[in-house]
mmCIF file of C-alpha atoms in Angstrom:
data_model
loop_
_atom_site.group_PDB
_atom_site.id
_atom_site.type_symbol
_atom_site.label_atom_id
_atom_site.label_comp_id
_atom_site.label_asym_id
_atom_site.label_seq_id
_atom_site.Cartn_x
_atom_site.Cartn_y
_atom_site.Cartn_z
ATOM 1 C CA MET A 1 26.285 -24.689 -7.356
ATOM 2 C CA LEU A 2 23.919 -22.912 -5.016
ATOM 3 C CA ASP A 3 22.813 -24.519 -1.792
ATOM 4 C CA TRP A 4 19.070 -24.019 -2.177
ATOM 5 C CA THR A 5 18.531 -24.626 1.553
ATOM 6 C CA THR A 6 20.343 -21.355 2.330
ATOM 7 C CA THR A 7 19.066 -19.342 -0.657
ATOM 8 C CA ALA A 8 16.217 -16.820 -0.871
ATOM 9 C CA PHE A 9 14.605 -15.316 -3.962
ATOM 10 C CA VAL A 10 13.732 -11.610 -3.636
ATOM 11 C CA PHE A 11 11.572 -9.529 -5.965
ATOM 12 C CA PRO A 12 11.702 -5.730 -6.387
ATOM 13 C CA GLY A 13 8.921 -3.174 -6.365
ATOM 14 C CA GLN A 14 8.323 0.031 -8.263
ATOM 15 C CA GLY A 15 11.440 1.910 -9.290
ATOM 16 C CA SER A 16 13.110 -1.093 -10.903
ATOM 17 C CA GLN A 17 11.241 -0.797 -14.193
ATOM 18 C CA HIS A 18 12.862 0.541 -17.378
ATOM 19 C CA ALA A 19 12.014 0.572 -21.067
ATOM 20 C CA GLY A 20 13.656 -2.420 -22.712
ATOM 21 C CA MET A 21 13.126 -4.716 -19.731
ATOM 22 C CA GLY A 22 12.624 -8.332 -20.700
ATOM 23 C CA ALA A 23 13.278 -7.899 -24.425
ATOM 24 C CA ASP A 24 16.562 -9.830 -24.433
ATOM 25 C CA LEU A 25 15.067 -12.464 -22.141
ATOM 26 C CA ALA A 26 12.086 -13.076 -24.433
ATOM 27 C CA ALA A 27 14.383 -13.222 -27.466
ATOM 28 C CA ALA A 28 16.694 -15.759 -25.830
ATOM 29 C CA TYR A 29 14.232 -18.033 -24.021
ATOM 30 C CA PRO A 30 10.902 -19.378 -25.370
ATOM 31 C CA ALA A 31 9.698 -19.894 -21.784
ATOM 32 C CA ALA A 32 10.022 -16.149 -21.079
ATOM 33 C CA ARG A 33 8.453 -15.199 -24.393
ATOM 34 C CA GLU A 34 5.470 -17.381 -23.557
ATOM 35 C CA VAL A 35 4.933 -15.561 -20.227
ATOM 36 C CA PHE A 36 4.880 -12.165 -21.922
ATOM 37 C CA GLN A 37 2.493 -13.454 -24.598
ATOM 38 C CA GLN A 38 0.213 -14.897 -21.926
ATOM 39 C CA ALA A 39 0.222 -11.548 -20.106
ATOM 40 C CA ASP A 40 -0.756 -9.715 -23.300
ATOM 41 C CA GLU A 41 -3.711 -12.071 -23.763
ATOM 42 C CA ILE A 42 -4.891 -11.764 -20.158
ATOM 43 C CA LEU A 43 -4.648 -7.974 -20.035
ATOM 44 C CA GLY A 44 -5.995 -7.355 -23.536
ATOM 45 C CA PHE A 45 -3.144 -5.071 -24.618
ATOM 46 C CA SER A 46 0.525 -5.475 -25.457
ATOM 47 C CA LEU A 47 2.251 -5.170 -22.105
ATOM 48 C CA SER A 48 5.225 -6.875 -23.750
ATOM 49 C CA THR A 49 5.660 -4.001 -26.223
ATOM 50 C CA LEU A 50 5.459 -1.505 -23.374
ATOM 51 C CA CYS A 51 8.166 -3.393 -21.475
ATOM 52 C CA PHE A 52 10.392 -4.026 -24.490
ATOM 53 C CA GLU A 53 10.076 -0.626 -26.175
ATOM 54 C CA GLY A 54 8.414 1.869 -23.831
ATOM 55 C CA PRO A 55 7.546 4.705 -23.890
ATOM 56 C CA GLU A 56 9.109 5.188 -20.458
ATOM 57 C CA GLU A 57 6.418 7.625 -19.306
ATOM 58 C CA GLU A 58 3.670 5.089 -19.957
ATOM 59 C CA LEU A 59 5.651 2.281 -18.343
ATOM 60 C CA ASN A 60 6.151 4.462 -15.252
ATOM 61 C CA ASP A 61 2.377 4.832 -14.781
ATOM 62 C CA THR A 62 1.714 2.672 -11.696
ATOM 63 C CA LEU A 63 -1.201 1.081 -13.575
ATOM 64 C CA ASN A 64 1.386 -0.444 -15.947
ATOM 65 C CA THR A 65 4.487 -0.571 -13.747
ATOM 66 C CA GLN A 66 3.025 -3.079 -11.346
ATOM 67 C CA PRO A 67 1.992 -5.738 -13.898
ATOM 68 C CA ALA A 68 5.224 -5.139 -15.854
ATOM 69 C CA LEU A 69 7.403 -5.957 -12.840
ATOM 70 C CA TYR A 70 5.256 -8.942 -11.897
ATOM 71 C CA VAL A 71 5.471 -10.380 -15.417
ATOM 72 C CA MET A 72 9.221 -9.782 -15.647
ATOM 73 C CA GLY A 73 9.755 -11.692 -12.395
ATOM 74 C CA ALA A 74 7.468 -14.509 -13.496
ATOM 75 C CA ALA A 75 9.269 -14.766 -16.853
ATOM 76 C CA ILE A 76 12.649 -15.214 -15.186
ATOM 77 C CA LEU A 77 11.174 -17.813 -12.837
ATOM 78 C CA ARG A 78 9.723 -19.704 -15.807
ATOM 79 C CA VAL A 79 13.138 -19.737 -17.508
ATOM 80 C CA LEU A 80 14.789 -21.148 -14.375
ATOM 81 C CA GLU A 81 12.153 -23.872 -14.163
ATOM 82 C CA ALA A 82 12.472 -24.702 -17.874
ATOM 83 C CA GLU A 83 16.249 -24.908 -17.730
ATOM 84 C CA LEU A 84 16.840 -26.395 -14.268
ATOM 85 C CA GLY A 85 13.632 -28.256 -13.489
ATOM 86 C CA SER A 86 12.101 -27.710 -10.059
ATOM 87 C CA VAL A 87 13.749 -24.729 -8.361
ATOM 88 C CA ARG A 88 12.922 -24.329 -4.692
ATOM 89 C CA PRO A 89 14.705 -21.749 -2.551
ATOM 90 C CA ALA A 90 14.355 -21.849 1.219
ATOM 91 C CA MET A 91 12.455 -18.539 1.378
ATOM 92 C CA VAL A 92 11.056 -15.772 -0.818
ATOM 93 C CA ALA A 93 10.282 -12.120 -0.175
ATOM 94 C CA GLY A 94 9.316 -9.090 -2.201
ATOM 95 C CA HIS A 95 9.550 -5.352 -1.682
ATOM 96 C CA SER A 96 6.044 -3.825 -1.812
ATOM 97 C CA LEU A 97 4.605 -4.874 -5.192
ATOM 98 C CA GLY A 98 7.315 -7.555 -5.306
ATOM 99 C CA GLU A 99 5.530 -9.397 -2.526
ATOM 100 C CA LEU A 100 2.903 -10.523 -5.039
ATOM 101 C CA THR A 101 5.615 -11.897 -7.321
ATOM 102 C CA ALA A 102 7.067 -13.679 -4.291
ATOM 103 C CA LEU A 103 3.670 -15.231 -3.567
ATOM 104 C CA HIS A 104 3.523 -16.476 -7.155
ATOM 105 C CA ALA A 105 7.029 -17.937 -6.785
ATOM 106 C CA ALA A 106 5.920 -19.697 -3.599
ATOM 107 C CA GLY A 107 2.977 -21.377 -5.308
ATOM 108 C CA ALA A 108 0.392 -19.309 -3.425
ATOM 109 C CA LEU A 109 -0.855 -17.442 -6.492
ATOM 110 C CA GLU A 110 -1.359 -18.713 -10.029
ATOM 111 C CA PHE A 111 0.217 -16.500 -12.697
ATOM 112 C CA ALA A 112 -3.034 -15.336 -14.301
ATOM 113 C CA ASP A 113 -4.773 -14.666 -10.983
ATOM 114 C CA GLY A 114 -1.748 -12.749 -9.733
ATOM 115 C CA LEU A 115 -1.523 -10.660 -12.889
ATOM 116 C CA ARG A 116 -5.169 -9.604 -12.674
ATOM 117 C CA LEU A 117 -4.718 -8.760 -8.989
ATOM 118 C CA VAL A 118 -1.561 -6.750 -9.635
ATOM 119 C CA ARG A 119 -3.262 -4.798 -12.418
ATOM 120 C CA GLU A 120 -6.161 -4.007 -10.082
ATOM 121 C CA ARG A 121 -3.719 -2.963 -7.341
ATOM 122 C CA GLY A 122 -2.081 -0.547 -9.753
ATOM 123 C CA ARG A 123 -5.451 0.816 -10.886
ATOM 124 C CA LEU A 124 -6.647 1.370 -7.338
ATOM 125 C CA MET A 125 -3.387 2.976 -6.186
ATOM 126 C CA LYS A 126 -3.561 5.351 -9.135
ATOM 127 C CA GLU A 127 -7.161 6.137 -8.165
ATOM 128 C CA ALA A 128 -6.065 6.797 -4.578
ATOM 129 C CA GLY A 129 -3.586 9.322 -5.960
ATOM 130 C CA VAL A 130 -6.481 11.121 -7.638
ATOM 131 C CA ARG A 131 -8.748 10.985 -4.591
ATOM 132 C CA SER A 132 -6.028 11.935 -2.095
ATOM 133 C CA PRO A 133 -2.965 13.345 -3.859
ATOM 134 C CA GLY A 134 0.197 12.951 -1.844
ATOM 135 C CA ALA A 135 3.957 12.896 -2.041
ATOM 136 C CA MET A 136 6.990 10.890 -0.997
ATOM 137 C CA ALA A 137 10.613 11.705 -0.218
ATOM 138 C CA ALA A 138 13.791 9.737 0.399
ATOM 139 C CA ILE A 139 15.602 10.559 3.627
ATOM 140 C CA LEU A 140 19.283 9.618 3.665
ATOM 141 C CA GLY A 141 21.406 9.446 6.789
ATOM 142 C CA LEU A 142 18.821 9.348 9.586
ATOM 143 C CA ASP A 143 17.751 6.245 11.492
ATOM 144 C CA ALA A 144 14.183 4.953 11.575
ATOM 145 C CA ASP A 145 13.324 6.435 14.981
ATOM 146 C CA ALA A 146 14.564 9.869 13.920
ATOM 147 C CA VAL A 147 12.492 9.657 10.750
ATOM 148 C CA ARG A 148 9.386 8.645 12.698
ATOM 149 C CA ASP A 149 9.885 11.681 14.934
ATOM 150 C CA LEU A 150 10.372 13.836 11.849
ATOM 151 C CA CYS A 151 7.110 12.549 10.378
ATOM 152 C CA ALA A 152 5.212 13.206 13.601
ATOM 153 C CA ASP A 153 6.494 16.791 13.799
ATOM 154 C CA ALA A 154 5.825 17.614 10.138
ATOM 155 C CA SER A 155 2.381 16.047 10.400
ATOM 156 C CA ALA A 156 1.550 18.116 13.497
ATOM 157 C CA GLN A 157 2.804 21.239 11.766
ATOM 158 C CA THR A 158 0.647 20.758 8.661
ATOM 159 C CA SER A 159 -2.281 18.668 9.989
ATOM 160 C CA GLU A 160 -1.589 16.162 7.202
ATOM 161 C CA PRO A 161 -0.576 12.510 7.614
ATOM 162 C CA LEU A 162 3.083 11.603 7.167
ATOM 163 C CA VAL A 163 4.675 8.237 7.903
ATOM 164 C CA LEU A 164 7.755 6.123 7.398
ATOM 165 C CA ALA A 165 6.794 4.212 4.241
ATOM 166 C CA ASN A 166 9.913 2.196 3.388
ATOM 167 C CA ASP A 167 12.615 1.093 5.807
ATOM 168 C CA ASN A 168 14.929 0.050 2.974
ATOM 169 C CA CYS A 169 18.245 -0.176 4.806
ATOM 170 C CA GLU A 170 20.178 1.776 7.393
ATOM 171 C CA GLY A 171 20.346 5.383 6.284
ATOM 172 C CA GLN A 172 17.970 5.005 3.327
ATOM 173 C CA LEU A 173 14.356 5.551 4.313
ATOM 174 C CA VAL A 174 11.293 6.858 2.484
ATOM 175 C CA ILE A 175 8.486 8.982 3.913
ATOM 176 C CA SER A 176 4.992 9.235 2.453
ATOM 177 C CA GLY A 177 1.858 11.279 3.072
ATOM 178 C CA GLY A 178 0.287 14.665 2.453
ATOM 179 C CA ARG A 179 2.136 16.947 0.056
ATOM 180 C CA ALA A 180 2.401 19.832 2.525
ATOM 181 C CA ALA A 181 3.689 17.480 5.213
ATOM 182 C CA VAL A 182 6.390 16.118 2.899
ATOM 183 C CA GLU A 183 7.348 19.658 1.878
ATOM 184 C CA ALA A 184 7.667 20.590 5.567
ATOM 185 C CA ALA A 185 9.678 17.461 6.370
ATOM 186 C CA VAL A 186 12.353 17.894 3.692
ATOM 187 C CA PRO A 187 14.090 20.989 5.144
ATOM 188 C CA LEU A 188 13.421 19.717 8.674
ATOM 189 C CA ALA A 189 15.283 16.500 7.862
ATOM 190 C CA THR A 190 18.327 18.443 6.719
ATOM 191 C CA GLU A 191 18.241 20.549 9.880
ATOM 192 C CA ARG A 192 18.243 17.331 11.927
ATOM 193 C CA GLY A 193 21.310 15.895 10.248
ATOM 194 C CA ALA A 194 20.071 14.043 7.179
ATOM 195 C CA LYS A 195 22.699 13.832 4.455
ATOM 196 C CA ARG A 196 20.016 14.434 1.863
ATOM 197 C CA ALA A 197 16.241 14.710 1.677
ATOM 198 C CA ILE A 198 15.007 14.114 -1.862
ATOM 199 C CA PRO A 199 11.386 14.582 -2.998
ATOM 200 C CA LEU A 200 10.364 11.714 -5.282
ATOM 201 C CA ALA A 201 8.601 12.197 -8.612
ATOM 202 C CA VAL A 202 5.323 10.547 -7.595
ATOM 203 C CA SER A 203 1.760 11.659 -6.916
ATOM 204 C CA VAL A 204 0.751 8.432 -5.150
ATOM 205 C CA ALA A 205 1.582 8.357 -1.439
ATOM 206 C CA SER A 206 2.279 4.622 -1.209
ATOM 207 C CA HIS A 207 2.285 2.874 2.181
ATOM 208 C CA SER A 208 0.609 5.811 3.916
ATOM 209 C CA PRO A 209 -2.830 6.581 5.367
ATOM 210 C CA LEU A 210 -3.735 8.192 2.020
ATOM 211 C CA MET A 211 -4.086 4.673 0.611
ATOM 212 C CA ALA A 212 -6.889 3.933 3.075
ATOM 213 C CA SER A 213 -9.507 5.139 0.584
ATOM 214 C CA ILE A 214 -8.884 2.062 -1.603
ATOM 215 C CA THR A 215 -8.191 -0.576 1.048
ATOM 216 C CA GLY A 216 -11.789 -1.824 1.081
ATOM 217 C CA GLU A 217 -11.931 -2.148 -2.705
ATOM 218 C CA PHE A 218 -8.597 -3.950 -2.787
ATOM 219 C CA ARG A 219 -9.753 -6.270 -0.039
ATOM 220 C CA ASP A 220 -12.739 -7.142 -2.247
ATOM 221 C CA ALA A 221 -10.311 -7.992 -5.056
ATOM 222 C CA LEU A 222 -8.262 -10.109 -2.650
ATOM 223 C CA ASP A 223 -11.356 -11.968 -1.473
ATOM 224 C CA ALA A 224 -12.239 -12.721 -5.103
ATOM 225 C CA THR A 225 -8.737 -14.065 -5.826
ATOM 226 C CA THR A 226 -7.852 -17.726 -5.304
ATOM 227 C CA PHE A 227 -4.828 -18.249 -3.061
ATOM 228 C CA SER A 228 -3.164 -21.498 -2.033
ATOM 229 C CA GLU A 229 -0.947 -22.348 0.919
ATOM 230 C CA PRO A 230 2.601 -21.323 -0.063
ATOM 231 C CA VAL A 231 4.996 -24.242 -0.503
ATOM 232 C CA ILE A 232 7.933 -21.919 0.320
ATOM 233 C CA PRO A 233 7.922 -19.532 3.318
ATOM 234 C CA VAL A 234 7.047 -15.977 2.244
ATOM 235 C CA ILE A 235 8.409 -13.187 4.441
ATOM 236 C CA GLY A 236 5.819 -10.403 4.548
ATOM 237 C CA ASN A 237 6.504 -6.671 4.493
ATOM 238 C CA VAL A 238 4.115 -5.694 7.273
ATOM 239 C CA HIS A 239 5.499 -7.873 10.079
ATOM 240 C CA ALA A 240 8.867 -8.996 8.607
ATOM 241 C CA ALA A 241 7.848 -12.580 9.363
ATOM 242 C CA PRO A 242 6.505 -15.604 7.450
ATOM 243 C CA LEU A 243 2.933 -15.448 6.212
ATOM 244 C CA THR A 244 1.067 -18.441 7.580
ATOM 245 C CA GLY A 245 -2.239 -19.308 5.983
ATOM 246 C CA ILE A 246 -4.346 -17.951 3.170
ATOM 247 C CA GLU A 247 -6.265 -15.459 5.313
ATOM 248 C CA ALA A 248 -2.975 -14.102 6.653
ATOM 249 C CA ILE A 249 -1.871 -13.501 3.072
ATOM 250 C CA ARG A 250 -5.032 -11.579 2.216
ATOM 251 C CA THR A 251 -4.777 -9.527 5.419
ATOM 252 C CA GLU A 252 -1.097 -8.780 4.773
ATOM 253 C CA LEU A 253 -1.686 -7.575 1.224
ATOM 254 C CA ALA A 254 -4.534 -5.301 2.319
ATOM 255 C CA GLU A 255 -2.608 -3.873 5.272
ATOM 256 C CA GLN A 256 0.524 -3.432 3.198
ATOM 257 C CA LEU A 257 -1.087 -0.546 1.301
ATOM 258 C CA THR A 258 -1.001 1.643 4.419
ATOM 259 C CA SER A 259 1.882 0.027 6.324
ATOM 260 C CA THR A 260 5.654 0.457 6.407
ATOM 261 C CA VAL A 261 7.646 -1.855 4.151
ATOM 262 C CA ARG A 262 9.979 -3.369 6.749
ATOM 263 C CA TRP A 263 12.664 -4.462 4.328
ATOM 264 C CA THR A 264 15.626 -4.094 6.689
ATOM 265 C CA GLU A 265 13.976 -6.349 9.265
ATOM 266 C CA SER A 266 12.851 -8.815 6.590
ATOM 267 C CA VAL A 267 16.411 -9.296 5.365
ATOM 268 C CA GLN A 268 17.687 -9.547 8.930
ATOM 269 C CA TYR A 269 15.045 -12.197 9.686
ATOM 270 C CA MET A 270 16.097 -14.249 6.691
ATOM 271 C CA ARG A 271 19.770 -13.970 7.614
ATOM 272 C CA GLN A 272 19.052 -15.006 11.196
ATOM 273 C CA THR A 273 17.177 -18.092 9.995
ATOM 274 C CA GLY A 274 20.051 -19.306 7.826
ATOM 275 C CA ILE A 275 19.808 -17.543 4.469
ATOM 276 C CA GLU A 276 23.258 -16.931 3.018
ATOM 277 C CA THR A 277 22.496 -16.069 -0.620
ATOM 278 C CA PHE A 278 19.888 -13.664 -1.997
ATOM 279 C CA VAL A 279 18.937 -14.001 -5.663
ATOM 280 C CA GLU A 280 17.233 -10.830 -6.926
ATOM 281 C CA ILE A 281 14.803 -11.551 -9.754
ATOM 282 C CA GLY A 282 13.783 -8.423 -11.646
ATOM 283 C CA PRO A 283 14.907 -5.727 -14.095
ATOM 284 C CA LYS A 284 17.644 -3.971 -12.089
ATOM 285 C CA ASP A 285 19.676 -4.603 -8.918
ATOM 286 C CA VAL A 286 17.973 -2.314 -6.389
ATOM 287 C CA LEU A 287 17.409 -4.942 -3.699
ATOM 288 C CA SER A 288 20.926 -6.327 -4.043
ATOM 289 C CA GLY A 289 22.255 -2.871 -3.215
ATOM 290 C CA LEU A 290 20.003 -2.594 -0.170
ATOM 291 C CA ILE A 291 20.945 -6.073 1.050
ATOM 292 C CA LYS A 292 24.631 -5.196 0.752
ATOM 293 C CA ARG A 293 24.062 -2.232 3.066
ATOM 294 C CA ILE A 294 22.000 -4.306 5.520
ATOM 295 C CA ASP A 295 24.515 -7.154 5.736
ATOM 296 C CA ARG A 296 27.726 -7.029 3.708
ATOM 297 C CA ALA A 297 28.418 -10.712 4.441
ATOM 298 C CA ALA A 298 25.313 -11.850 2.545
ATOM 299 C CA GLU A 299 25.984 -13.185 -0.943
ATOM 300 C CA ARG A 300 23.992 -11.465 -3.685
ATOM 301 C CA ILE A 301 23.138 -12.636 -7.198
ATOM 302 C CA THR A 302 21.135 -10.500 -9.628
ATOM 303 C CA LEU A 303 19.107 -12.019 -12.466
ATOM 304 C CA ASN A 304 18.069 -8.978 -14.494
ATOM 305 C CA SER A 305 18.965 -9.838 -18.097
ATOM 306 C CA ALA A 306 19.363 -12.756 -20.482
ATOM 307 C CA GLU A 307 23.122 -12.564 -20.011
ATOM 308 C CA ALA A 308 22.831 -12.679 -16.211
ATOM 309 C CA VAL A 309 20.364 -15.562 -16.362
ATOM 310 C CA GLN A 310 22.574 -17.551 -18.735
ATOM 311 C CA SER A 311 25.623 -16.967 -16.569
ATOM 312 C CA PHE A 312 23.680 -18.183 -13.546
ATOM 313 C CA LEU A 313 22.380 -21.253 -15.373
ATOM 314 C CA ASP A 314 25.925 -22.160 -16.412
ATOM 315 C CA THR A 315 26.946 -22.322 -12.748
ATOM 316 C CA GLN A 316 24.015 -24.575 -11.796
ATOM 317 C CA ARG A 317 24.446 -27.387 -14.304
#
């Protein structure tokens, strides 16, 4: 049995999606099936078919990826509630898009409101990629300060913005910004001792100044969305600290578009405040791998399939 007072739920962002996600869950649990059906009705198209069957290329469009991951997380949460009753971890956190799923888990965002907001976030980020095309790259084997220096030098060299976008764990960082700046940074990273520098297959420069063109529009969407005070502390990406108050949530989500995802510090904060077990709720096990590298002593549980959920439920009864 888990000690809920030392347990955190964590929710992944883009990169965890895959065709087939949620199909076994919906087949096994009516509560999950109902969430996918509700999402189809709200969005006006069959997101469930896209999740369950693909095609992968369409699922990987950020316009669809973001609501797909949100719905998958919400479906697993609904199953836990249906099977175990009230489930209340000590904290929740999400990586990038996952922060909105975390807010839903914390009672700060109703499912339908969150789904509409996530869909709009995906639409706007896709639009930002059209207005200001950019690039991203993973940098392996350099620390955060070295990567910040790398970004500054490549940006100066190309006169394009380049920033540390994701501080995922020690030695696994992601940079984001202008395409020329990323192209300049990749060989520079190798010269400076990076084990690898890998351009990512994206055209949207997430968590960089290139997202600034949509921040105002997304803030309008946030202002039009009803939020409640979270009943569980939510650790935000921007400051790696709890979000206190509804206005702080709106500000966080707007700033997050152009800010570094401080995942390493978020996990460290949760560990320092007593979290011993992290339960990842989503289609893969990306965050569990990162948490292992941040703190090997932390216990990790991944709920990414009907089999994994059933196994977990069996231990909690």
